[in-house]
CSV table of C-alpha atoms and ligand atoms in Angstrom, one decimal:
chain,number,residue,atom,x,y,z
A,1,MET,CA,-167.9,153.8,-28.4
A,2,TYR,CA,-166.6,150.7,-26.8
A,3,ASP,CA,-164.4,150.5,-23.6
A,4,LEU,CA,-162.7,147.4,-25.1
A,5,VAL,CA,-162.7,145.8,-28.5
A,6,VAL,CA,-161.3,142.3,-28.6
A,7,ILE,CA,-160.1,141.2,-32.1
A,8,GLY,CA,-160.5,137.3,-32.3
A,9,GLY,CA,-163.0,135.1,-30.7
A,10,GLY,CA,-160.8,132.1,-29.7
A,11,PRO,CA,-160.1,131.1,-25.9
A,12,ALA,CA,-158.0,134.3,-25.4
A,13,GLY,CA,-160.6,136.6,-26.8
A,14,LEU,CA,-163.6,134.9,-25.1
A,15,SER,CA,-161.9,134.6,-21.8
A,16,ALA,CA,-161.0,138.3,-22.1
A,17,GLY,CA,-164.8,139.1,-22.7
A,18,VAL,CA,-165.6,137.2,-19.7
A,19,TYR,CA,-163.3,139.2,-17.5
A,20,ALA,CA,-163.9,142.4,-19.2
A,21,ALA,CA,-167.6,142.3,-18.9
A,22,ARG,CA,-167.2,141.5,-15.1
A,23,ALA,CA,-165.0,144.6,-14.8
A,24,ASN,CA,-168.0,146.3,-16.3
A,25,LEU,CA,-166.4,147.3,-19.5
A,26,LYS,CA,-168.5,147.8,-22.5
A,27,THR,CA,-166.9,144.9,-24.6
A,28,LEU,CA,-167.1,143.8,-28.2
A,29,ILE,CA,-165.4,140.8,-29.7
A,30,ILE,CA,-164.9,140.9,-33.5
A,31,GLU,CA,-164.6,137.4,-34.9
A,32,LYS,CA,-164.1,136.8,-38.6
A,33,GLY,CA,-164.9,132.9,-38.6
A,34,LEU,CA,-166.5,131.0,-35.9
A,35,PRO,CA,-166.2,131.8,-32.2
A,36,GLY,CA,-163.9,129.2,-30.5
A,37,GLY,CA,-161.0,129.7,-33.0
A,38,GLN,CA,-158.8,126.6,-33.1
A,39,MET,CA,-160.9,124.8,-30.6
A,40,GLN,CA,-163.6,124.4,-33.6
A,41,ASN,CA,-160.8,122.2,-35.4
A,42,THR,CA,-160.1,120.0,-32.3
A,43,MET,CA,-161.8,116.7,-31.7
A,44,GLU,CA,-161.3,116.0,-28.0
A,45,VAL,CA,-159.7,118.5,-25.6
A,46,GLU,CA,-158.5,116.3,-22.6
A,47,ASN,CA,-156.2,118.9,-20.9
A,48,TYR,CA,-158.3,121.8,-19.8
A,49,THR,CA,-158.1,121.6,-16.2
A,50,GLY,CA,-161.4,120.6,-14.4
A,51,ILE,CA,-162.8,119.1,-17.6
A,52,LYS,CA,-161.6,115.4,-18.2
A,53,THR,CA,-162.7,115.5,-21.9
A,54,ILE,CA,-164.8,117.7,-24.0
A,55,LEU,CA,-165.3,118.1,-27.8
A,56,GLY,CA,-163.6,121.2,-29.0
A,57,PRO,CA,-166.8,122.7,-30.6
A,58,GLU,CA,-168.5,122.1,-27.3
A,59,LEU,CA,-166.1,124.1,-25.4
A,60,SER,CA,-166.3,126.9,-28.0
A,61,GLU,CA,-170.0,127.0,-27.4
A,62,SER,CA,-169.7,126.8,-23.6
A,63,MET,CA,-167.1,129.8,-23.7
A,64,ARG,CA,-169.2,131.8,-26.2
A,65,ALA,CA,-172.2,131.3,-24.3
A,66,HIS,CA,-170.5,132.5,-21.1
A,67,ALA,CA,-169.4,135.7,-22.7
A,68,ASP,CA,-172.9,136.2,-24.1
A,69,TYR,CA,-174.4,135.7,-20.9
A,70,LEU,CA,-172.4,138.5,-19.3
A,71,GLY,CA,-173.4,140.8,-22.2
A,72,VAL,CA,-170.4,140.9,-24.3
A,73,GLU,CA,-171.3,141.6,-27.8
A,74,ILE,CA,-170.0,139.5,-30.7
A,75,LYS,CA,-169.7,140.7,-34.1
A,76,MET,CA,-168.9,138.6,-37.1
A,77,THR,CA,-166.6,140.6,-39.4
A,78,ASP,CA,-162.9,140.9,-40.4
A,79,VAL,CA,-160.5,143.5,-39.1
A,80,ALA,CA,-158.6,145.0,-41.8
A,81,SER,CA,-156.4,147.4,-39.9
A,82,ILE,CA,-156.3,149.5,-36.4
A,83,ASP,CA,-155.4,152.9,-35.8
A,84,MET,CA,-153.6,152.0,-32.6
A,85,LYS,CA,-151.9,155.4,-31.5
A,86,SER,CA,-154.9,157.6,-31.6
A,87,GLN,CA,-157.2,157.8,-28.5
A,88,PRO,CA,-159.7,156.4,-28.9
A,89,LYS,CA,-158.4,153.6,-30.9
A,90,VAL,CA,-160.1,153.1,-34.4
A,91,VAL,CA,-160.7,149.5,-35.5
A,92,GLN,CA,-161.4,149.4,-39.3
A,93,THR,CA,-163.6,146.3,-40.4
A,94,SER,CA,-165.3,145.2,-43.6
A,95,ASP,CA,-168.6,146.7,-42.0
A,96,GLY,CA,-167.1,150.2,-41.0
A,97,ASP,CA,-165.1,151.8,-38.3
A,98,ILE,CA,-165.3,151.0,-34.6
A,99,GLU,CA,-163.9,153.0,-31.8
A,100,ALA,CA,-162.8,151.8,-28.5
A,101,LYS,CA,-160.8,153.1,-25.3
A,102,ALA,CA,-158.4,150.0,-25.6
A,103,VAL,CA,-158.0,147.1,-28.0
A,104,LEU,CA,-157.1,143.6,-27.5
A,105,ILE,CA,-155.3,141.5,-30.3
A,106,ALA,CA,-156.3,137.9,-29.8
A,107,THR,CA,-156.1,136.8,-33.5
A,108,GLY,CA,-154.2,133.6,-32.8
A,109,ALA,CA,-152.0,131.9,-35.6
A,110,ALA,CA,-153.1,130.2,-38.9
A,111,PRO,CA,-152.0,126.7,-40.3
A,112,ARG,CA,-148.8,126.8,-42.4
A,113,LYS,CA,-148.6,125.3,-46.0
A,114,LEU,CA,-146.0,123.2,-47.3
A,115,GLY,CA,-145.7,125.2,-50.4
A,116,VAL,CA,-145.3,122.2,-52.8
A,117,PRO,CA,-146.7,121.6,-56.3
A,118,GLY,CA,-150.3,120.2,-56.1
A,119,GLU,CA,-151.0,121.6,-52.5
A,120,ASP,CA,-153.2,124.5,-53.6
A,121,LYS,CA,-154.6,122.9,-56.5
A,122,LEU,CA,-155.9,119.7,-54.4
A,123,SER,CA,-156.9,121.9,-51.3
A,124,GLY,CA,-160.3,120.6,-50.3
A,125,ARG,CA,-159.8,117.6,-52.7
A,126,GLY,CA,-157.8,115.3,-50.3
A,127,VAL,CA,-155.5,117.9,-49.0
A,128,SER,CA,-156.7,119.3,-45.5
A,129,TRP,CA,-155.6,121.0,-42.5
A,130,CYS,CA,-158.5,119.8,-40.4
A,131,ALA,CA,-159.0,116.2,-39.3
A,132,VAL,CA,-162.1,117.1,-37.5
A,133,CYS,CA,-163.8,118.7,-40.5
A,134,ASP,CA,-162.6,116.2,-43.2
A,135,GLY,CA,-161.6,113.0,-41.5
A,136,ALA,CA,-165.0,111.1,-42.2
A,137,PHE,CA,-164.4,111.6,-46.1
A,138,PHE,CA,-161.5,109.2,-45.7
A,139,LYS,CA,-163.2,106.0,-44.5
A,140,ASN,CA,-160.9,103.0,-45.3
A,141,LYS,CA,-158.5,105.3,-47.3
A,142,LYS,CA,-154.7,105.7,-47.1
A,143,ILE,CA,-153.9,109.0,-45.2
A,144,ALA,CA,-150.6,110.7,-45.0
A,145,VAL,CA,-150.0,113.1,-42.0
A,146,ILE,CA,-147.1,115.6,-42.4
A,147,GLY,CA,-145.4,116.9,-39.2
A,148,GLY,CA,-144.1,115.5,-36.0
A,149,GLY,CA,-145.7,118.1,-33.3
A,150,ASP,CA,-148.7,117.7,-31.0
A,151,SER,CA,-151.2,118.5,-33.9
A,152,ALA,CA,-149.8,116.0,-36.3
A,153,ILE,CA,-149.7,113.1,-33.7
A,154,GLU,CA,-153.1,113.9,-32.2
A,155,GLU,CA,-155.0,114.5,-35.3
A,156,GLY,CA,-153.2,111.6,-37.0
A,157,THR,CA,-154.3,109.4,-34.1
A,158,PHE,CA,-157.9,110.6,-34.5
A,159,LEU,CA,-157.8,109.9,-38.3
A,160,THR,CA,-157.2,106.1,-37.4
A,161,ARG,CA,-160.8,106.0,-36.8
A,162,PHE,CA,-161.5,106.5,-40.3
A,163,GLY,CA,-158.5,105.5,-42.4
A,164,GLU,CA,-157.3,102.1,-43.6
A,165,SER,CA,-153.8,103.5,-42.7
A,166,VAL,CA,-152.2,106.7,-41.3
A,167,THR,CA,-148.7,107.4,-42.4
A,168,VAL,CA,-146.9,110.1,-40.6
A,169,ILE,CA,-144.2,111.7,-42.5
A,170,HIS,CA,-141.6,113.8,-40.3
A,171,ARG,CA,-138.5,115.6,-41.3
A,172,ARG,CA,-136.5,114.3,-38.4
A,173,ASP,CA,-136.1,111.0,-36.7
A,174,LYS,CA,-137.9,112.1,-33.4
A,175,LEU,CA,-141.4,113.6,-32.8
A,176,ARG,CA,-141.9,116.9,-30.9
A,177,ALA,CA,-145.3,115.8,-29.7
A,178,GLN,CA,-146.0,115.3,-26.0
A,179,PRO,CA,-145.0,111.8,-24.8
A,180,ILE,CA,-148.6,110.7,-24.0
A,181,LEU,CA,-149.7,111.6,-27.4
A,182,GLN,CA,-146.6,109.6,-28.9
A,183,GLN,CA,-147.4,106.7,-26.7
A,184,ARG,CA,-150.9,106.3,-28.2
A,185,ALA,CA,-149.5,106.8,-31.7
A,186,PHE,CA,-146.8,104.2,-31.5
A,187,SER,CA,-149.3,101.7,-30.2
A,188,SER,CA,-151.8,102.3,-32.8
A,189,GLU,CA,-151.7,99.3,-35.3
A,190,LYS,CA,-153.2,101.6,-38.1
A,191,MET,CA,-150.2,104.2,-37.9
A,192,ASP,CA,-146.8,104.0,-39.3
A,193,PHE,CA,-143.9,106.4,-39.6
A,194,ILE,CA,-141.7,107.5,-42.2
A,195,TRP,CA,-138.7,109.3,-40.9
A,196,ASN,CA,-136.4,112.1,-42.1
A,197,HIS,CA,-138.5,112.7,-45.3
A,198,THR,CA,-140.3,115.8,-46.5
A,199,VAL,CA,-143.2,116.0,-49.2
A,200,VAL,CA,-142.0,117.5,-52.4
A,201,GLU,CA,-145.3,117.0,-54.6
A,202,ILE,CA,-148.8,116.1,-54.1
A,203,PHE,CA,-150.2,114.3,-57.1
A,204,GLY,CA,-153.9,114.0,-58.4
A,205,GLU,CA,-156.2,115.5,-61.0
A,206,LYS,CA,-159.5,115.8,-59.4
A,207,LYS,CA,-158.4,114.4,-56.1
A,208,VAL,CA,-155.2,113.3,-54.3
A,209,THR,CA,-153.9,110.0,-55.6
A,210,GLY,CA,-150.4,110.2,-54.1
A,211,ILE,CA,-147.4,112.1,-52.9
A,212,LYS,CA,-143.5,112.4,-53.8
A,213,ILE,CA,-141.3,112.3,-50.7
A,214,LYS,CA,-137.6,112.9,-50.5
A,215,HIS,CA,-135.2,111.7,-48.0
A,216,VAL,CA,-133.5,114.9,-46.1
A,217,ASP,CA,-129.9,113.5,-46.2
A,218,THR,CA,-129.5,111.3,-49.2
A,219,GLY,CA,-132.2,113.2,-51.5
A,220,GLU,CA,-133.5,109.9,-52.6
A,221,GLU,CA,-137.2,110.3,-53.8
A,222,GLN,CA,-140.0,107.9,-53.7
A,223,THR,CA,-143.7,107.8,-54.7
A,224,LEU,CA,-146.5,106.7,-52.3
A,225,ASP,CA,-150.1,106.1,-53.1
A,226,MET,CA,-152.4,108.3,-50.9
A,227,ASP,CA,-156.1,109.3,-51.0
A,228,GLY,CA,-155.7,112.2,-48.4
A,229,VAL,CA,-152.8,114.5,-47.1
A,230,PHE,CA,-153.3,116.2,-43.7
A,231,ILE,CA,-150.6,118.9,-43.2
A,232,TYR,CA,-149.8,119.9,-39.5
A,233,ILE,CA,-146.4,121.7,-39.9
A,234,GLY,CA,-147.2,124.8,-37.4
A,235,PHE,CA,-148.6,128.0,-37.6
A,236,ASP,CA,-147.9,131.6,-38.6
A,237,PRO,CA,-149.3,134.6,-36.5
A,238,MET,CA,-152.5,136.3,-37.8
A,239,THR,CA,-151.1,139.8,-37.8
A,240,SER,CA,-150.8,141.1,-41.4
A,241,PHE,CA,-153.5,143.7,-40.6
A,242,ILE,CA,-151.0,145.4,-38.1
A,243,THR,CA,-149.3,148.3,-39.6
A,244,ASP,CA,-147.5,149.3,-36.4
A,245,LYS,CA,-144.7,146.8,-37.0
A,246,GLU,CA,-142.8,147.9,-33.8
A,247,ILE,CA,-145.1,145.8,-31.6
A,248,LEU,CA,-144.0,142.6,-33.7
A,249,ASP,CA,-141.0,140.4,-33.3
A,250,ALA,CA,-139.1,139.0,-36.5
A,251,GLU,CA,-141.8,136.3,-37.1
A,252,GLY,CA,-144.7,138.6,-36.8
A,253,TYR,CA,-145.9,137.7,-33.3
A,254,VAL,CA,-147.1,140.5,-31.1
A,255,LEU,CA,-144.7,141.4,-28.2
A,256,THR,CA,-146.2,142.0,-24.7
A,257,ASP,CA,-145.0,142.4,-21.3
A,258,ASP,CA,-146.2,140.0,-18.5
A,259,ASP,CA,-149.4,142.0,-18.2
A,260,MET,CA,-150.0,141.5,-22.0
A,261,ARG,CA,-149.3,145.3,-22.6
A,262,THR,CA,-147.6,146.1,-26.0
A,263,SER,CA,-145.5,149.1,-26.2
A,264,ILE,CA,-148.4,151.2,-27.5
A,265,PRO,CA,-150.5,152.4,-24.6
A,266,GLY,CA,-154.0,150.9,-24.6
A,267,VAL,CA,-153.0,148.0,-27.0
A,268,PHE,CA,-152.9,144.5,-25.6
A,269,ALA,CA,-152.3,141.1,-27.0
A,270,ALA,CA,-153.2,137.6,-25.7
A,271,GLY,CA,-153.2,133.9,-26.8
A,272,ASP,CA,-151.3,132.2,-29.6
A,273,VAL,CA,-150.5,135.5,-31.4
A,274,ARG,CA,-147.9,136.1,-28.6
A,275,PRO,CA,-144.4,134.6,-28.7
A,276,LYS,CA,-144.5,131.7,-26.1
A,277,GLY,CA,-143.5,128.3,-25.4
A,278,LEU,CA,-146.8,126.5,-24.8
A,279,ARG,CA,-149.7,127.3,-27.0
A,280,GLN,CA,-152.7,125.8,-25.3
A,281,ILE,CA,-156.4,126.6,-24.8
A,282,ILE,CA,-155.7,127.2,-21.0
A,283,THR,CA,-152.7,129.4,-21.7
A,284,ALA,CA,-154.6,131.5,-24.2
A,285,ALA,CA,-157.6,131.7,-21.8
A,286,SER,CA,-155.1,132.8,-18.8
A,287,ASP,CA,-153.6,135.6,-21.4
A,288,GLY,CA,-157.0,136.8,-22.1
A,289,ALA,CA,-158.0,137.2,-18.4
A,290,ILE,CA,-154.7,139.0,-17.7
A,291,ALA,CA,-155.1,141.3,-20.7
A,292,ALA,CA,-158.6,142.2,-19.9
A,293,MET,CA,-157.6,143.4,-16.5
A,294,SER,CA,-154.9,145.4,-17.7
A,295,ALA,CA,-157.2,147.0,-20.2
A,296,TYR,CA,-159.4,147.9,-17.2
A,297,HIS,CA,-156.6,149.5,-15.4
A,298,PHE,CA,-155.5,151.5,-18.5
A,299,ILE,CA,-159.1,152.7,-19.1
A,300,GLU,CA,-159.3,153.6,-15.4
A,301,SER,CA,-156.0,155.5,-15.6
A,302,LEU,CA,-157.3,157.6,-18.6
A,303,SER,CA,-157.2,161.2,-17.3
A,304,ASP,CA,-160.4,163.3,-16.9
A,305,THR,CA,-159.1,165.4,-20.0
A,306,GLU,CA,-158.7,162.2,-22.0
A,307,ARG,CA,-161.9,160.9,-20.8
A,308,GLU,CA,-163.7,164.4,-22.0
A,309,ALA,CA,-161.7,164.4,-25.2
A,310,VAL,CA,-162.9,160.8,-25.9
A,311,SER,CA,-166.5,161.5,-25.0
A,312,ALA,CA,-166.5,164.9,-27.1
A,313,GLN,CA,-165.4,162.9,-30.0
A,314,THR,CA,-168.0,160.2,-29.5
A,315,LYS,CA,-170.7,163.1,-29.5
A,316,ASN,CA,-169.3,164.5,-32.7
B,1,LIG,P1,-157.1,131.0,-32.0
B,1,LIG,O1,-158.0,129.9,-31.2
B,1,LIG,O2,-156.5,130.7,-32.9
B,1,LIG,O3,-158.4,132.1,-32.1
B,1,LIG,C1,-158.2,133.4,-32.9
B,1,LIG,C2,-159.4,133.7,-33.6
B,1,LIG,O4,-159.2,135.0,-34.2
B,1,LIG,C3,-159.9,132.9,-34.7
B,1,LIG,O5,-161.2,132.5,-34.4
B,1,LIG,C4,-159.7,133.8,-36.0
B,1,LIG,O6,-160.7,133.5,-36.8
B,1,LIG,C5,-159.9,135.1,-35.4
B,1,LIG,N1,-159.1,136.1,-36.3
B,1,LIG,C6,-158.0,136.2,-36.9
B,1,LIG,N2,-157.7,137.2,-37.6
B,1,LIG,C7,-158.9,138.0,-37.3
B,1,LIG,C8,-159.2,139.3,-38.0
B,1,LIG,N3,-158.4,139.9,-38.7
B,1,LIG,N4,-160.5,139.7,-37.7
B,1,LIG,C9,-161.4,139.1,-36.8
B,1,LIG,N5,-160.9,137.9,-36.4
B,1,LIG,C10,-159.7,137.4,-36.5
B,1,LIG,N6,-154.8,123.2,-27.0
B,1,LIG,C11,-155.2,122.4,-25.9
B,1,LIG,O7,-155.1,123.0,-24.8
B,1,LIG,N7,-155.7,121.3,-25.9
B,1,LIG,C12,-155.8,120.6,-27.1
B,1,LIG,O8,-156.4,119.3,-27.1
B,1,LIG,C13,-155.5,121.1,-28.3
B,1,LIG,N8,-155.7,120.6,-29.5
B,1,LIG,C14,-155.4,121.3,-30.6
B,1,LIG,C15,-155.6,120.6,-32.0
B,1,LIG,C16,-155.3,121.4,-33.1
B,1,LIG,C17,-155.5,120.7,-34.4
B,1,LIG,C18,-154.7,122.6,-33.1
B,1,LIG,C19,-154.5,123.5,-34.3
B,1,LIG,C20,-154.5,123.2,-31.8
B,1,LIG,C21,-154.8,122.5,-30.6
B,1,LIG,N9,-154.5,123.2,-29.3
B,1,LIG,C22,-155.0,122.5,-28.2
B,1,LIG,C23,-154.0,124.5,-29.2
B,1,LIG,C24,-155.2,125.6,-28.9
B,1,LIG,O9,-156.3,125.3,-29.9
B,1,LIG,C25,-154.7,127.1,-29.1
B,1,LIG,O10,-153.5,127.2,-28.5
B,1,LIG,C26,-155.7,128.0,-28.9
B,1,LIG,O11,-157.0,127.9,-29.6
B,1,LIG,C27,-155.3,129.5,-29.1
B,1,LIG,O12,-156.3,130.3,-28.8
B,1,LIG,P2,-156.3,132.1,-29.4
B,1,LIG,O13,-157.5,132.5,-28.9
B,1,LIG,O14,-155.0,132.5,-29.0
B,1,LIG,O15,-156.3,131.8,-31.0
B,2,LIG,P1,-145.4,122.8,-33.9
B,2,LIG,O1,-145.3,122.3,-32.5
B,2,LIG,O2,-144.8,123.8,-34.4
B,2,LIG,O3,-145.0,121.4,-34.7
B,2,LIG,C1,-144.9,121.5,-36.1
B,2,LIG,C2,-144.2,120.3,-36.7
B,2,LIG,O4,-144.1,120.3,-38.1
B,2,LIG,C3,-142.8,120.1,-36.2
B,2,LIG,O5,-142.7,118.7,-35.9
B,2,LIG,C4,-141.9,120.4,-37.4
B,2,LIG,O6,-140.6,119.8,-37.3
B,2,LIG,C5,-142.8,120.2,-38.6
B,2,LIG,N1,-142.4,121.1,-39.6
B,2,LIG,C6,-142.5,122.5,-39.5
B,2,LIG,N2,-142.2,123.0,-40.7
B,2,LIG,C7,-142.1,122.0,-41.6
B,2,LIG,C8,-142.0,121.9,-43.1
B,2,LIG,N3,-141.7,123.0,-43.8
B,2,LIG,N4,-141.8,120.6,-43.6
B,2,LIG,C9,-142.1,119.6,-42.9
B,2,LIG,N5,-142.3,119.6,-41.6
B,2,LIG,C10,-142.3,120.8,-40.9
B,2,LIG,O7,-147.0,122.9,-34.4
B,2,LIG,P2,-148.3,122.1,-34.0
B,2,LIG,O8,-148.0,120.7,-33.7
B,2,LIG,O9,-149.4,122.6,-34.8
B,2,LIG,O10,-148.6,122.8,-32.5
B,2,LIG,C11,-148.8,124.1,-32.3
B,2,LIG,C12,-149.2,124.5,-31.0
B,2,LIG,O11,-150.4,124.0,-30.5
B,2,LIG,C13,-148.0,123.9,-30.0
B,2,LIG,O12,-147.7,124.9,-29.0
B,2,LIG,C14,-148.7,122.6,-29.4
B,2,LIG,O13,-148.3,122.4,-28.1
B,2,LIG,C15,-150.3,123.1,-29.4
B,2,LIG,N6,-151.1,121.9,-29.5
B,2,LIG,C16,-151.6,121.3,-28.4
B,2,LIG,C17,-152.2,120.0,-28.3
B,2,LIG,C18,-152.4,119.4,-27.1
B,2,LIG,O14,-152.3,119.9,-26.0
B,2,LIG,N7,-153.1,118.2,-27.2
B,2,LIG,C19,-152.6,119.5,-29.7
B,2,LIG,C20,-152.3,120.2,-30.8
B,2,LIG,C21,-151.4,121.4,-30.8
B,2,LIG,P3,-139.6,119.8,-36.3
B,2,LIG,O15,-140.0,119.0,-35.3
B,2,LIG,O16,-138.5,119.1,-36.9
B,2,LIG,O17,-139.4,121.2,-35.8
């Protein structure tokens, strides 16, 4: 029996682990991939206050080591569902059920697909969602980057270290990315921009050879030779395992109050899995800290009867 089970080992989950452990809660983090979450797919992090620049995987390892040092357990498995309304909560994983007095959902969000012909077939053969992982395969190659947000522009700029050219294809005539990222991209000699276009097909047999793009107003189509396509068109929340849909908004994000409490007592959420305006490492870590302290107060407030019931269930 754990006090707190945290689902997801990104910055939200790891920060929650640190705060929960320091509040003396017996804490388990369940992570299905690599601890660090999206930070593992980020080259350089330059906006985590107090650290001028750090590699994403290095910050991941540092946060994991901090949680580890405080005695937080990390289990590598996939959460399939949660019985949220029981007390204790029951977290169902591929490796069996785990009980906890409180659960924290910190599962983040997954990169969106374009949904065009060729995308699935050529995934890993020139189509990628991770410049840090795959950029080095595209030395002196032609690279297309799809999207106009922070990820597309930051990762596109990173890809100029490898590619002969990096062509950003965006569906509007204005980028959504932060001004500092835009400035760097516009001043790069290797980067060019195709505005008001969407990708309608990715070509290639064994690997990517080109893409077909379409003008959003005129519908005019053109074909471009490309060796790589990096897709950065946003994210969808990782909440398909949640059956209690009343805690989700229309897009599937987990609704909470300012203290990260959902409408189900003892169930909390933190990080990118919540609806929010600024999805960052620092805001995810902040959510995690708040959620852990809310979980602590929830556990403290469990009445003696509830505690006894929990303890009796544990013995049985
Ligand atoms: P995540 O980091 O997404 O972690 C969630 C974790 O939950 C994942 O590890 C996932 O495997 C796990 N998980 C999901 N479902 C399950 C399940 N069912 N069972 C078990 N585990 C599960 N932010 C910055 O501040 N600075 C930057 O420079 C920056 N660069 C970025 C670059 C890119 C390319 C991207 C995509 C994002 C970047 N961000 C940056 C944003 C930042 O990475 C995210 O806001 C942050 O990682 C969100 O943290 P999180 O813990 O909420 O979710
Ligand atoms: P995002 O901000 O949602 O941007 C997605 C981009 O893709 C937008 O430009 C959007 O166009 C475009 N798009 C969406 N659907 C599309 C489709 N079907 N076809 C073509 N284009 C499509 O996603 P993100 O850039 O991945 O960023 C996610 C979060 O992580 C943000 O909160 C961001 O701030 C954060 N992040 C931060 C950093 C950093 O701080 N350095 C780096 C990366 C990410 P429109 O503009 O027209 O909507």
